[in-house]
Amino acid sequence: MTEFNVSKIKVIFMDIGGVLLTNGWDYNSREKAAEIFNFDFKEMNILHNFIYNVFEIGSVSFDQYLNTVLFHKPRDFTKEEFKEFIFSQSTELPHLLEWLKKWKKQTDLPLFALSNENADLNEYRIQTFKLHEVFDGFFSSCYVGVRKPDPRIFKMAMDIAQVKPDECIYFDDRPMLADAAKNMGINSILHKDFETTKTILENFTRK
């Protein structure tokens, strides 16, 4: 774990998928969709990988994404049915989100989401799981037009929050993305479990 000076920290950045919620629309969810809706997973996944990066930075709409990966040919299910399935893949992970909503009332430290997310899923997750009760703002790839691990998303977040790398900490469950933040000089924490992250955040219980 990265050692950092608690007294210097001015801002906390945190990923959402894999930390607070499930990833939502990951490989396993797409495999599950192929089984339920009976389509060729391999073909769909190739098209998904082709367009998903530009989908996550907001360059194409949800409908354009679905038209590319599935609805370029007739299907025996509707686009709305498939969207509902995608949304249903977002569930809350145990403990941390519930605890964070209480902890946030006990600290004056700003907490921002820093995540790769397409706009429709991002907004669904914010509203459904009341993420505005935890985060003071959302540096989501769909809003800022760049996605992790691109260094620009970390620089943009720090510039807008007006902090230096050693004045912030960042939590992510994926080692490569945690390392991407660390390479920017950010105090980067690999989220492993609720208790470990809770213990770190309790250092910032202050008003």
PDB file of C-alpha atoms in Angstrom:
ATOM      1  CA  MET A   1       0.000   0.000   0.000  1.00  0.00           C
ATOM      2  CA  THR A   2       1.202   3.502  -0.837  1.00  0.00           C
ATOM      3  CA  GLU A   3       2.405   5.481   2.167  1.00  0.00           C
ATOM      4  CA  PHE A   4       1.037   9.012   2.285  1.00  0.00           C
ATOM      5  CA  ASN A   5       0.871  12.012   4.572  1.00  0.00           C
ATOM      6  CA  VAL A   6      -2.723  12.169   5.816  1.00  0.00           C
ATOM      7  CA  SER A   7      -2.438  15.838   6.720  1.00  0.00           C
ATOM      8  CA  LYS A   8      -1.523  16.771   3.120  1.00  0.00           C
ATOM      9  CA  ILE A   9      -4.540  15.083   1.504  1.00  0.00           C
ATOM     10  CA  LYS A  10      -7.111  17.541   0.157  1.00  0.00           C
ATOM     11  CA  VAL A  11      -9.186  15.329  -2.178  1.00  0.00           C
ATOM     12  CA  ILE A  12     -10.144  11.668  -2.551  1.00  0.00           C
ATOM     13  CA  PHE A  13     -10.812  10.131  -5.973  1.00  0.00           C
ATOM     14  CA  MET A  14     -12.522   6.751  -6.236  1.00  0.00           C
ATOM     15  CA  ASP A  15     -13.508   4.314  -8.952  1.00  0.00           C
ATOM     16  CA  ILE A  16     -17.095   2.995  -8.890  1.00  0.00           C
ATOM     17  CA  GLY A  17     -17.197  -0.361 -10.706  1.00  0.00           C
ATOM     18  CA  GLY A  18     -15.508  -3.071  -8.653  1.00  0.00           C
ATOM     19  CA  VAL A  19     -15.329  -0.794  -5.601  1.00  0.00           C
ATOM     20  CA  LEU A  20     -18.881   0.287  -4.803  1.00  0.00           C
ATOM     21  CA  LEU A  21     -20.896  -1.456  -7.503  1.00  0.00           C
ATOM     22  CA  THR A  22     -20.434  -4.327  -9.921  1.00  0.00           C
ATOM     23  CA  ASN A  23     -18.815  -3.360 -13.218  1.00  0.00           C
ATOM     24  CA  GLY A  24     -22.221  -3.320 -14.844  1.00  0.00           C
ATOM     25  CA  TRP A  25     -21.441  -4.289 -18.429  1.00  0.00           C
ATOM     26  CA  ASP A  26     -18.330  -6.428 -18.336  1.00  0.00           C
ATOM     27  CA  TYR A  27     -17.283  -9.620 -20.110  1.00  0.00           C
ATOM     28  CA  ASN A  28     -19.309 -11.864 -17.799  1.00  0.00           C
ATOM     29  CA  SER A  29     -22.443  -9.759 -18.238  1.00  0.00           C
ATOM     30  CA  ARG A  30     -22.077  -9.910 -22.011  1.00  0.00           C
ATOM     31  CA  GLU A  31     -21.645 -13.681 -21.887  1.00  0.00           C
ATOM     32  CA  LYS A  32     -24.762 -13.938 -19.753  1.00  0.00           C
ATOM     33  CA  ALA A  33     -26.667 -11.746 -22.210  1.00  0.00           C
ATOM     34  CA  ALA A  34     -25.681 -14.006 -25.111  1.00  0.00           C
ATOM     35  CA  GLU A  35     -27.079 -17.020 -23.266  1.00  0.00           C
ATOM     36  CA  ILE A  36     -30.345 -15.319 -22.314  1.00  0.00           C
ATOM     37  CA  PHE A  37     -31.013 -13.545 -25.620  1.00  0.00           C
ATOM     38  CA  ASN A  38     -29.522 -16.311 -27.763  1.00  0.00           C
ATOM     39  CA  PHE A  39     -27.070 -14.426 -29.984  1.00  0.00           C
ATOM     40  CA  ASP A  40     -23.506 -15.119 -31.117  1.00  0.00           C
ATOM     41  CA  PHE A  41     -21.357 -13.903 -28.225  1.00  0.00           C
ATOM     42  CA  LYS A  42     -18.069 -13.996 -30.142  1.00  0.00           C
ATOM     43  CA  GLU A  43     -19.447 -11.837 -32.953  1.00  0.00           C
ATOM     44  CA  MET A  44     -21.036  -9.390 -30.535  1.00  0.00           C
ATOM     45  CA  ASN A  45     -17.906  -9.134 -28.387  1.00  0.00           C
ATOM     46  CA  ILE A  46     -15.697  -8.316 -31.386  1.00  0.00           C
ATOM     47  CA  LEU A  47     -18.047  -5.462 -32.281  1.00  0.00           C
ATOM     48  CA  HIS A  48     -18.217  -4.404 -28.615  1.00  0.00           C
ATOM     49  CA  ASN A  49     -14.429  -4.123 -28.418  1.00  0.00           C
ATOM     50  CA  PHE A  50     -14.449  -2.207 -31.706  1.00  0.00           C
ATOM     51  CA  ILE A  51     -16.765   0.571 -30.489  1.00  0.00           C
ATOM     52  CA  TYR A  52     -16.812   0.528 -26.683  1.00  0.00           C
ATOM     53  CA  ASN A  53     -13.950   2.955 -26.174  1.00  0.00           C
ATOM     54  CA  VAL A  54     -15.707   5.695 -28.142  1.00  0.00           C
ATOM     55  CA  PHE A  55     -18.993   4.798 -26.443  1.00  0.00           C
ATOM     56  CA  GLU A  56     -17.441   5.302 -23.001  1.00  0.00           C
ATOM     57  CA  ILE A  57     -16.111   8.752 -23.889  1.00  0.00           C
ATOM     58  CA  GLY A  58     -19.530   9.878 -25.113  1.00  0.00           C
ATOM     59  CA  SER A  59     -18.788   9.982 -28.837  1.00  0.00           C
ATOM     60  CA  VAL A  60     -21.644   7.631 -29.737  1.00  0.00           C
ATOM     61  CA  SER A  61     -25.052   7.200 -28.112  1.00  0.00           C
ATOM     62  CA  PHE A  62     -26.476   4.132 -26.407  1.00  0.00           C
ATOM     63  CA  ASP A  63     -28.628   3.451 -29.472  1.00  0.00           C
ATOM     64  CA  GLN A  64     -25.628   3.790 -31.798  1.00  0.00           C
ATOM     65  CA  TYR A  65     -23.669   1.366 -29.638  1.00  0.00           C
ATOM     66  CA  LEU A  66     -26.492  -1.189 -29.664  1.00  0.00           C
ATOM     67  CA  ASN A  67     -27.040  -0.746 -33.412  1.00  0.00           C
ATOM     68  CA  THR A  68     -23.369  -1.554 -33.948  1.00  0.00           C
ATOM     69  CA  VAL A  69     -23.019  -4.566 -31.662  1.00  0.00           C
ATOM     70  CA  LEU A  70     -26.427  -6.234 -32.034  1.00  0.00           C
ATOM     71  CA  PHE A  71     -29.157  -4.481 -33.967  1.00  0.00           C
ATOM     72  CA  HIS A  72     -27.429  -4.371 -37.355  1.00  0.00           C
ATOM     73  CA  LYS A  73     -29.594  -7.421 -38.084  1.00  0.00           C
ATOM     74  CA  PRO A  74     -33.118  -8.478 -37.022  1.00  0.00           C
ATOM     75  CA  ARG A  75     -33.462  -9.763 -33.447  1.00  0.00           C
ATOM     76  CA  ASP A  76     -36.312 -11.447 -31.635  1.00  0.00           C
ATOM     77  CA  PHE A  77     -35.951  -9.019 -28.726  1.00  0.00           C
ATOM     78  CA  THR A  78     -36.219  -5.253 -28.571  1.00  0.00           C
ATOM     79  CA  LYS A  79     -33.601  -2.653 -27.895  1.00  0.00           C
ATOM     80  CA  GLU A  80     -35.499  -1.547 -24.777  1.00  0.00           C
ATOM     81  CA  GLU A  81     -35.531  -5.098 -23.412  1.00  0.00           C
ATOM     82  CA  PHE A  82     -31.785  -5.314 -23.927  1.00  0.00           C
ATOM     83  CA  LYS A  83     -31.165  -1.955 -22.283  1.00  0.00           C
ATOM     84  CA  GLU A  84     -33.139  -3.095 -19.245  1.00  0.00           C
ATOM     85  CA  PHE A  85     -30.964  -6.184 -19.032  1.00  0.00           C
ATOM     86  CA  ILE A  86     -27.786  -4.079 -19.166  1.00  0.00           C
ATOM     87  CA  PHE A  87     -29.045  -1.835 -16.365  1.00  0.00           C
ATOM     88  CA  SER A  88     -29.993  -4.876 -14.277  1.00  0.00           C
ATOM     89  CA  GLN A  89     -26.355  -5.993 -14.242  1.00  0.00           C
ATOM     90  CA  SER A  90     -25.492  -3.122 -11.891  1.00  0.00           C
ATOM     91  CA  THR A  91     -25.761  -4.224  -8.279  1.00  0.00           C
ATOM     92  CA  GLU A  92     -24.316  -2.888  -5.055  1.00  0.00           C
ATOM     93  CA  LEU A  93     -21.253  -4.622  -3.650  1.00  0.00           C
ATOM     94  CA  PRO A  94     -21.430  -5.462   0.069  1.00  0.00           C
ATOM     95  CA  HIS A  95     -20.790  -2.899   2.804  1.00  0.00           C
ATOM     96  CA  LEU A  96     -18.701  -0.053   1.360  1.00  0.00           C
ATOM     97  CA  LEU A  97     -21.341   2.132  -0.299  1.00  0.00           C
ATOM     98  CA  GLU A  98     -23.651   1.946   2.719  1.00  0.00           C
ATOM     99  CA  TRP A  99     -20.762   2.796   5.035  1.00  0.00           C
ATOM    100  CA  LEU A 100     -19.537   5.646   2.797  1.00  0.00           C
ATOM    101  CA  LYS A 101     -22.928   7.389   2.885  1.00  0.00           C
ATOM    102  CA  LYS A 102     -22.615   7.613   6.687  1.00  0.00           C
ATOM    103  CA  TRP A 103     -18.908   8.451   6.676  1.00  0.00           C
ATOM    104  CA  LYS A 104     -19.374  11.282   4.164  1.00  0.00           C
ATOM    105  CA  LYS A 105     -21.389  13.171   6.795  1.00  0.00           C
ATOM    106  CA  GLN A 106     -18.407  13.010   9.144  1.00  0.00           C
ATOM    107  CA  THR A 107     -15.754  14.509   6.887  1.00  0.00           C
ATOM    108  CA  ASP A 108     -15.147  17.803   5.129  1.00  0.00           C
ATOM    109  CA  LEU A 109     -12.865  16.130   2.574  1.00  0.00           C
ATOM    110  CA  PRO A 110     -14.171  16.264  -1.024  1.00  0.00           C
ATOM    111  CA  LEU A 111     -14.775  12.874  -2.624  1.00  0.00           C
ATOM    112  CA  PHE A 112     -15.006  12.558  -6.423  1.00  0.00           C
ATOM    113  CA  ALA A 113     -15.808   9.583  -8.643  1.00  0.00           C
ATOM    114  CA  LEU A 114     -13.202   8.899 -11.320  1.00  0.00           C
ATOM    115  CA  SER A 115     -14.506   6.164 -13.591  1.00  0.00           C
ATOM    116  CA  ASN A 116     -14.868   4.820 -17.109  1.00  0.00           C
ATOM    117  CA  GLU A 117     -18.584   4.773 -17.830  1.00  0.00           C
ATOM    118  CA  ASN A 118     -20.967   5.387 -20.703  1.00  0.00           C
ATOM    119  CA  ALA A 119     -23.479   8.160 -20.101  1.00  0.00           C
ATOM    120  CA  ASP A 120     -26.714   6.157 -19.822  1.00  0.00           C
ATOM    121  CA  LEU A 121     -25.283   3.562 -17.464  1.00  0.00           C
ATOM    122  CA  ASN A 122     -23.456   6.230 -15.466  1.00  0.00           C
ATOM    123  CA  GLU A 123     -26.615   8.255 -14.911  1.00  0.00           C
ATOM    124  CA  TYR A 124     -28.642   5.139 -14.104  1.00  0.00           C
ATOM    125  CA  ARG A 125     -26.117   4.106 -11.463  1.00  0.00           C
ATOM    126  CA  ILE A 126     -25.929   7.585  -9.940  1.00  0.00           C
ATOM    127  CA  GLN A 127     -29.708   7.820  -9.585  1.00  0.00           C
ATOM    128  CA  THR A 128     -30.455   4.199  -8.628  1.00  0.00           C
ATOM    129  CA  PHE A 129     -27.770   3.884  -5.974  1.00  0.00           C
ATOM    130  CA  LYS A 130     -27.938   7.543  -4.840  1.00  0.00           C
ATOM    131  CA  LEU A 131     -24.238   8.068  -5.527  1.00  0.00           C
ATOM    132  CA  HIS A 132     -24.681  11.839  -5.157  1.00  0.00           C
ATOM    133  CA  GLU A 133     -24.921  11.146  -1.405  1.00  0.00           C
ATOM    134  CA  VAL A 134     -21.298  10.004  -1.553  1.00  0.00           C
ATOM    135  CA  PHE A 135     -19.623  11.981  -4.329  1.00  0.00           C
ATOM    136  CA  ASP A 136     -19.209  15.735  -4.696  1.00  0.00           C
ATOM    137  CA  GLY A 137     -18.786  15.308  -8.457  1.00  0.00           C
ATOM    138  CA  PHE A 138     -18.191  12.776 -11.206  1.00  0.00           C
ATOM    139  CA  PHE A 139     -15.112  12.662 -13.422  1.00  0.00           C
ATOM    140  CA  SER A 140     -16.742  10.047 -15.652  1.00  0.00           C
ATOM    141  CA  SER A 141     -15.198   9.263 -19.026  1.00  0.00           C
ATOM    142  CA  CYS A 142     -18.500  10.058 -20.761  1.00  0.00           C
ATOM    143  CA  TYR A 143     -18.424  13.616 -19.379  1.00  0.00           C
ATOM    144  CA  VAL A 144     -14.744  14.473 -19.764  1.00  0.00           C
ATOM    145  CA  GLY A 145     -14.190  12.760 -23.142  1.00  0.00           C
ATOM    146  CA  VAL A 146     -11.201  10.666 -22.086  1.00  0.00           C
ATOM    147  CA  ARG A 147     -10.944   7.337 -20.268  1.00  0.00           C
ATOM    148  CA  LYS A 148      -8.524   5.613 -17.938  1.00  0.00           C
ATOM    149  CA  PRO A 149      -5.657   4.757 -18.233  1.00  0.00           C
ATOM    150  CA  ASP A 150      -5.128   7.913 -20.323  1.00  0.00           C
ATOM    151  CA  PRO A 151      -3.113  10.267 -18.078  1.00  0.00           C
ATOM    152  CA  ARG A 152      -5.286  13.173 -19.196  1.00  0.00           C
ATOM    153  CA  ILE A 153      -8.260  12.038 -17.115  1.00  0.00           C
ATOM    154  CA  PHE A 154      -6.170  12.100 -13.925  1.00  0.00           C
ATOM    155  CA  LYS A 155      -4.613  15.456 -14.838  1.00  0.00           C
ATOM    156  CA  MET A 156      -8.035  16.919 -15.629  1.00  0.00           C
ATOM    157  CA  ALA A 157      -9.429  15.734 -12.300  1.00  0.00           C
ATOM    158  CA  MET A 158      -6.511  17.251 -10.398  1.00  0.00           C
ATOM    159  CA  ASP A 159      -6.635  20.512 -12.347  1.00  0.00           C
ATOM    160  CA  ILE A 160     -10.360  20.981 -11.733  1.00  0.00           C
ATOM    161  CA  ALA A 161     -10.057  19.986  -8.061  1.00  0.00           C
ATOM    162  CA  GLN A 162      -6.985  22.238  -7.816  1.00  0.00           C
ATOM    163  CA  VAL A 163      -4.737  19.687  -6.133  1.00  0.00           C
ATOM    164  CA  LYS A 164      -1.238  18.389  -6.689  1.00  0.00           C
ATOM    165  CA  PRO A 165      -0.621  14.642  -7.054  1.00  0.00           C
ATOM    166  CA  ASP A 166       0.638  14.262  -3.474  1.00  0.00           C
ATOM    167  CA  GLU A 167      -2.481  16.055  -2.185  1.00  0.00           C
ATOM    168  CA  CYS A 168      -4.921  13.392  -3.342  1.00  0.00           C
ATOM    169  CA  ILE A 169      -5.494   9.685  -3.032  1.00  0.00           C
ATOM    170  CA  TYR A 170      -7.175   7.385  -5.517  1.00  0.00           C
ATOM    171  CA  PHE A 171      -8.893   4.022  -4.979  1.00  0.00           C
ATOM    172  CA  ASP A 172      -9.259   1.475  -7.793  1.00  0.00           C
ATOM    173  CA  ASP A 173      -9.796  -2.290  -7.774  1.00  0.00           C
ATOM    174  CA  ARG A 174      -7.766  -2.902 -10.931  1.00  0.00           C
ATOM    175  CA  PRO A 175      -3.987  -3.012 -10.463  1.00  0.00           C
ATOM    176  CA  MET A 176      -3.213  -1.566 -13.903  1.00  0.00           C
ATOM    177  CA  LEU A 177      -5.467   1.452 -13.324  1.00  0.00           C
ATOM    178  CA  ALA A 178      -4.151   1.965  -9.809  1.00  0.00           C
ATOM    179  CA  ASP A 179      -0.651   1.906 -11.324  1.00  0.00           C
ATOM    180  CA  ALA A 180      -1.699   4.428 -13.998  1.00  0.00           C
ATOM    181  CA  ALA A 181      -2.628   6.887 -11.243  1.00  0.00           C
ATOM    182  CA  LYS A 182       0.555   6.073  -9.320  1.00  0.00           C
ATOM    183  CA  ASN A 183       2.600   6.885 -12.418  1.00  0.00           C
ATOM    184  CA  MET A 184       1.102  10.377 -12.271  1.00  0.00           C
ATOM    185  CA  GLY A 185       2.486  10.781  -8.744  1.00  0.00           C
ATOM    186  CA  ILE A 186      -0.931  10.234  -7.127  1.00  0.00           C
ATOM    187  CA  ASN A 187      -1.197   8.354  -3.845  1.00  0.00           C
ATOM    188  CA  SER A 188      -2.813   5.283  -5.364  1.00  0.00           C
ATOM    189  CA  ILE A 189      -4.588   2.615  -3.300  1.00  0.00           C
ATOM    190  CA  LEU A 190      -5.493  -0.788  -4.708  1.00  0.00           C
ATOM    191  CA  HIS A 191      -8.941  -1.534  -3.304  1.00  0.00           C
ATOM    192  CA  LYS A 192      -9.031  -5.141  -2.102  1.00  0.00           C
ATOM    193  CA  ASP A 193     -11.847  -5.331   0.420  1.00  0.00           C
ATOM    194  CA  PHE A 194     -14.213  -3.265   2.518  1.00  0.00           C
ATOM    195  CA  GLU A 195     -12.306  -3.427   5.802  1.00  0.00           C
ATOM    196  CA  THR A 196      -8.974  -2.322   4.340  1.00  0.00           C
ATOM    197  CA  THR A 197     -10.461   0.649   2.481  1.00  0.00           C
ATOM    198  CA  LYS A 198     -12.628   1.565   5.489  1.00  0.00           C
ATOM    199  CA  THR A 199      -9.544   1.614   7.738  1.00  0.00           C
ATOM    200  CA  ILE A 200      -7.752   3.999   5.362  1.00  0.00           C
ATOM    201  CA  LEU A 201     -10.745   6.324   5.012  1.00  0.00           C
ATOM    202  CA  GLU A 202     -11.281   6.497   8.767  1.00  0.00           C
ATOM    203  CA  ASN A 203      -8.089   8.566   8.879  1.00  0.00           C
ATOM    204  CA  PHE A 204     -10.118  11.327   7.207  1.00  0.00           C
ATOM    205  CA  THR A 205     -13.053  11.407   9.618  1.00  0.00           C
ATOM    206  CA  ARG A 206     -12.955  15.111  10.379  1.00  0.00           C
ATOM    207  CA  LYS A 207     -15.126  18.193  10.336  1.00  0.00           C
TER     208      LYS A 207
END
